[in-house]
mmCIF file of C-alpha atoms in Angstrom:
data_model
loop_
_atom_site.group_PDB
_atom_site.id
_atom_site.type_symbol
_atom_site.label_atom_id
_atom_site.label_comp_id
_atom_site.label_asym_id
_atom_site.label_seq_id
_atom_site.Cartn_x
_atom_site.Cartn_y
_atom_site.Cartn_z
ATOM 1 C CA MET W 1 -7.242 0.290 87.378
ATOM 2 C CA MET W 2 -8.255 2.203 84.244
ATOM 3 C CA THR W 3 -9.352 0.276 81.146
ATOM 4 C CA SER W 4 -8.965 2.097 77.837
ATOM 5 C CA ILE W 5 -11.196 1.094 74.932
ATOM 6 C CA LEU W 6 -11.099 2.279 71.319
ATOM 7 C CA PHE W 7 -14.104 1.438 69.140
ATOM 8 C CA ILE W 8 -13.358 1.301 65.424
ATOM 9 C CA CYS W 9 -15.358 1.295 62.192
ATOM 10 C CA HIS W 10 -14.709 2.371 58.617
ATOM 11 C CA GLY W 11 -15.474 6.098 58.813
ATOM 12 C CA ASN W 12 -15.955 6.869 62.540
ATOM 13 C CA ILE W 13 -19.245 8.659 61.881
ATOM 14 C CA CYS W 14 -21.869 5.927 62.548
ATOM 15 C CA ARG W 15 -21.083 2.667 64.317
ATOM 16 C CA SER W 16 -17.936 3.387 66.318
ATOM 17 C CA PRO W 17 -19.123 6.732 67.730
ATOM 18 C CA MET W 18 -22.426 5.056 68.607
ATOM 19 C CA ALA W 19 -20.430 2.412 70.497
ATOM 20 C CA GLU W 20 -18.205 5.052 72.120
ATOM 21 C CA PHE W 21 -21.115 7.053 73.505
ATOM 22 C CA VAL W 22 -23.283 4.033 74.404
ATOM 23 C CA MET W 23 -20.358 2.580 76.374
ATOM 24 C CA LYS W 24 -19.701 5.921 78.087
ATOM 25 C CA ASP W 25 -23.401 6.045 79.026
ATOM 26 C CA LEU W 26 -23.362 2.469 80.380
ATOM 27 C CA VAL W 27 -20.261 3.005 82.535
ATOM 28 C CA LYS W 28 -21.651 6.328 83.819
ATOM 29 C CA LYS W 29 -24.947 4.689 84.810
ATOM 30 C CA ALA W 30 -22.966 1.905 86.537
ATOM 31 C CA GLY W 31 -20.928 4.492 88.470
ATOM 32 C CA LEU W 32 -17.704 3.294 86.810
ATOM 33 C CA GLU W 33 -16.675 6.408 84.861
ATOM 34 C CA SER W 34 -13.351 6.697 86.695
ATOM 35 C CA GLN W 35 -12.402 3.168 85.618
ATOM 36 C CA PHE W 36 -12.708 3.687 81.856
ATOM 37 C CA TYR W 37 -11.262 5.808 79.086
ATOM 38 C CA ILE W 38 -13.294 5.419 75.875
ATOM 39 C CA GLU W 39 -12.807 6.803 72.349
ATOM 40 C CA SER W 40 -13.542 5.829 68.757
ATOM 41 C CA ALA W 41 -11.690 6.007 65.442
ATOM 42 C CA ALA W 42 -11.835 5.078 61.746
ATOM 43 C CA THR W 43 -9.760 2.725 59.638
ATOM 44 C CA SER W 44 -10.169 5.060 56.635
ATOM 45 C CA THR W 45 -9.385 8.730 56.028
ATOM 46 C CA GLU W 46 -12.662 9.514 54.227
ATOM 47 C CA GLU W 47 -14.501 11.246 57.079
ATOM 48 C CA ILE W 48 -11.658 12.718 59.179
ATOM 49 C CA GLY W 49 -12.828 15.875 60.941
ATOM 50 C CA ASN W 50 -16.506 15.260 60.171
ATOM 51 C CA PRO W 51 -19.124 15.122 62.935
ATOM 52 C CA VAL W 52 -21.208 12.058 63.746
ATOM 53 C CA TYR W 53 -23.589 11.277 60.876
ATOM 54 C CA PRO W 54 -26.986 12.945 61.614
ATOM 55 C CA PRO W 55 -29.110 9.740 61.693
ATOM 56 C CA ALA W 56 -26.607 8.176 64.146
ATOM 57 C CA ARG W 57 -26.683 11.358 66.248
ATOM 58 C CA ARG W 58 -30.513 11.274 66.254
ATOM 59 C CA LYS W 59 -30.568 7.603 67.269
ATOM 60 C CA LEU W 60 -28.300 8.326 70.257
ATOM 61 C CA ALA W 61 -30.418 11.380 71.159
ATOM 62 C CA GLU W 62 -33.561 9.187 71.227
ATOM 63 C CA TYR W 63 -31.979 7.489 74.248
ATOM 64 C CA GLY W 64 -30.765 10.716 75.852
ATOM 65 C CA ILE W 65 -27.147 10.250 74.737
ATOM 66 C CA SER W 66 -25.184 13.202 73.358
ATOM 67 C CA CYS W 67 -22.178 12.876 71.056
ATOM 68 C CA ALA W 68 -21.624 16.643 70.816
ATOM 69 C CA GLY W 69 -18.139 17.666 69.761
ATOM 70 C CA LYS W 70 -17.141 14.254 68.387
ATOM 71 C CA THR W 71 -15.335 14.383 65.042
ATOM 72 C CA ALA W 72 -13.930 11.489 63.055
ATOM 73 C CA ARG W 73 -10.271 10.585 63.405
ATOM 74 C CA GLN W 74 -8.166 7.758 62.024
ATOM 75 C CA LEU W 75 -6.705 4.853 63.979
ATOM 76 C CA THR W 76 -2.930 5.182 64.345
ATOM 77 C CA CYS W 77 -0.193 2.718 65.164
ATOM 78 C CA ALA W 78 0.287 4.589 68.475
ATOM 79 C CA ASP W 79 -3.331 3.790 69.420
ATOM 80 C CA CYS W 80 -2.452 0.095 69.305
ATOM 81 C CA ASP W 81 -0.091 0.644 72.252
ATOM 82 C CA ARG W 82 -2.165 3.306 74.021
ATOM 83 C CA PHE W 83 -5.423 1.330 74.325
ATOM 84 C CA ASP W 84 -6.107 -1.908 76.225
ATOM 85 C CA LEU W 85 -8.839 -3.000 73.814
ATOM 86 C CA LEU W 86 -9.458 -2.103 70.181
ATOM 87 C CA ILE W 87 -12.971 -3.170 69.221
ATOM 88 C CA GLY W 88 -13.960 -3.332 65.557
ATOM 89 C CA MET W 89 -17.478 -3.344 64.199
ATOM 90 C CA ASP W 90 -16.939 -5.878 61.401
ATOM 91 C CA ARG W 91 -14.408 -8.267 59.883
ATOM 92 C CA ALA W 92 -13.255 -5.733 57.274
ATOM 93 C CA ASN W 93 -12.510 -3.276 60.105
ATOM 94 C CA LEU W 94 -10.585 -6.009 61.947
ATOM 95 C CA ARG W 95 -8.435 -6.729 58.868
ATOM 96 C CA ASN W 96 -7.640 -3.017 58.505
ATOM 97 C CA MET W 97 -6.966 -2.717 62.250
ATOM 98 C CA ARG W 98 -4.421 -5.558 61.992
ATOM 99 C CA ARG W 99 -2.786 -3.825 59.041
ATOM 100 C CA ILE W 100 -2.541 -0.453 60.815
ATOM 101 C CA CYS W 101 -1.379 -2.043 64.090
ATOM 102 C CA GLY W 102 1.059 -4.429 62.381
ATOM 103 C CA GLY W 103 -0.840 -7.477 63.669
ATOM 104 C CA ASP W 104 -2.386 -8.314 67.033
ATOM 105 C CA HIS W 105 0.597 -9.349 69.120
ATOM 106 C CA ASP W 106 -1.037 -8.521 72.463
ATOM 107 C CA GLY W 107 -4.503 -9.976 71.774
ATOM 108 C CA LYS W 108 -6.132 -6.523 71.996
ATOM 109 C CA LEU W 109 -8.139 -6.597 68.750
ATOM 110 C CA HIS W 110 -11.707 -7.899 68.930
ATOM 111 C CA LEU W 111 -15.130 -7.638 67.285
ATOM 112 C CA LEU W 112 -17.917 -5.976 69.270
ATOM 113 C CA MET W 113 -20.446 -8.720 68.549
ATOM 114 C CA ASP W 114 -18.070 -11.320 70.031
ATOM 115 C CA TYR W 115 -19.305 -10.022 73.402
ATOM 116 C CA THR W 116 -22.865 -11.128 72.571
ATOM 117 C CA ASP W 117 -24.592 -14.450 71.960
ATOM 118 C CA ARG W 118 -24.673 -13.648 68.239
ATOM 119 C CA PRO W 119 -21.084 -13.091 67.018
ATOM 120 C CA GLY W 120 -20.569 -11.486 63.631
ATOM 121 C CA ASP W 121 -20.622 -8.012 62.166
ATOM 122 C CA VAL W 122 -22.463 -4.880 63.234
ATOM 123 C CA LYS W 123 -24.230 -4.004 59.998
ATOM 124 C CA ASP W 124 -23.184 -0.645 58.578
ATOM 125 C CA PRO W 125 -26.212 1.695 58.613
ATOM 126 C CA TRP W 126 -24.466 3.890 56.036
ATOM 127 C CA TYR W 127 -25.435 1.132 53.579
ATOM 128 C CA THR W 128 -28.472 -0.475 55.247
ATOM 129 C CA GLY W 129 -30.146 2.767 56.346
ATOM 130 C CA ASP W 130 -31.317 0.844 59.425
ATOM 131 C CA PHE W 131 -29.978 2.694 62.462
ATOM 132 C CA GLU W 132 -32.305 0.806 64.817
ATOM 133 C CA ILE W 133 -30.676 -2.578 64.041
ATOM 134 C CA THR W 134 -27.262 -0.976 64.463
ATOM 135 C CA TRP W 135 -28.374 0.555 67.781
ATOM 136 C CA GLN W 136 -29.567 -2.858 69.029
ATOM 137 C CA ASP W 137 -26.269 -4.535 68.025
ATOM 138 C CA VAL W 138 -24.120 -1.773 69.520
ATOM 139 C CA LEU W 139 -26.096 -1.775 72.772
ATOM 140 C CA ALA W 140 -25.920 -5.586 73.086
ATOM 141 C CA GLY W 141 -22.191 -5.565 72.317
ATOM 142 C CA CYS W 142 -21.387 -2.781 74.782
ATOM 143 C CA ARG W 143 -23.475 -4.400 77.533
ATOM 144 C CA GLY W 144 -21.726 -7.723 76.914
ATOM 145 C CA LEU W 145 -18.316 -6.070 76.917
ATOM 146 C CA LEU W 146 -19.025 -4.283 80.205
ATOM 147 C CA VAL W 147 -20.183 -7.530 81.839
ATOM 148 C CA ARG W 148 -17.046 -9.312 80.579
ATOM 149 C CA LEU W 149 -14.782 -6.566 81.941
ATOM 150 C CA GLN W 150 -16.580 -6.497 85.309
ATOM 151 C CA ASP W 151 -16.316 -10.311 85.567
ATOM 152 C CA ALA W 152 -12.583 -10.058 84.854
ATOM 153 C CA GLU W 153 -12.216 -7.621 87.781
ATOM 154 C CA ARG W 154 -13.762 -10.080 90.245
#
């Protein structure tokens, strides 16, 4: 069975593409690529068509992860039906996701950090400038999410 995951943040140039490519890397290393379809999107229109923000791209590259070719796109109502899980980076994203999706009738909308032992928001490095903290949060969230999904398969 294929699980489709859409990671979402405000602009789709820092946190959500980091989550998209970290998750793709984790499932590849686990030999589970055929079981997942993973993308990312924005709640806003501000960055549509723009590539991943250079400091986010560099942080991924430090760990041998490429995000080449990724450009920002906006979450659509159709995505709410198309994806099994829509994972936001913070509570503001979650509010906007609910607005775009017309609610969360199927229980698909979640926060990434809810898959860790420290629920809350993934801090936005656009404002903090701290891509390392964001990397640590994204990695912990994606690892936790993968474990949760693998446990659900058993």
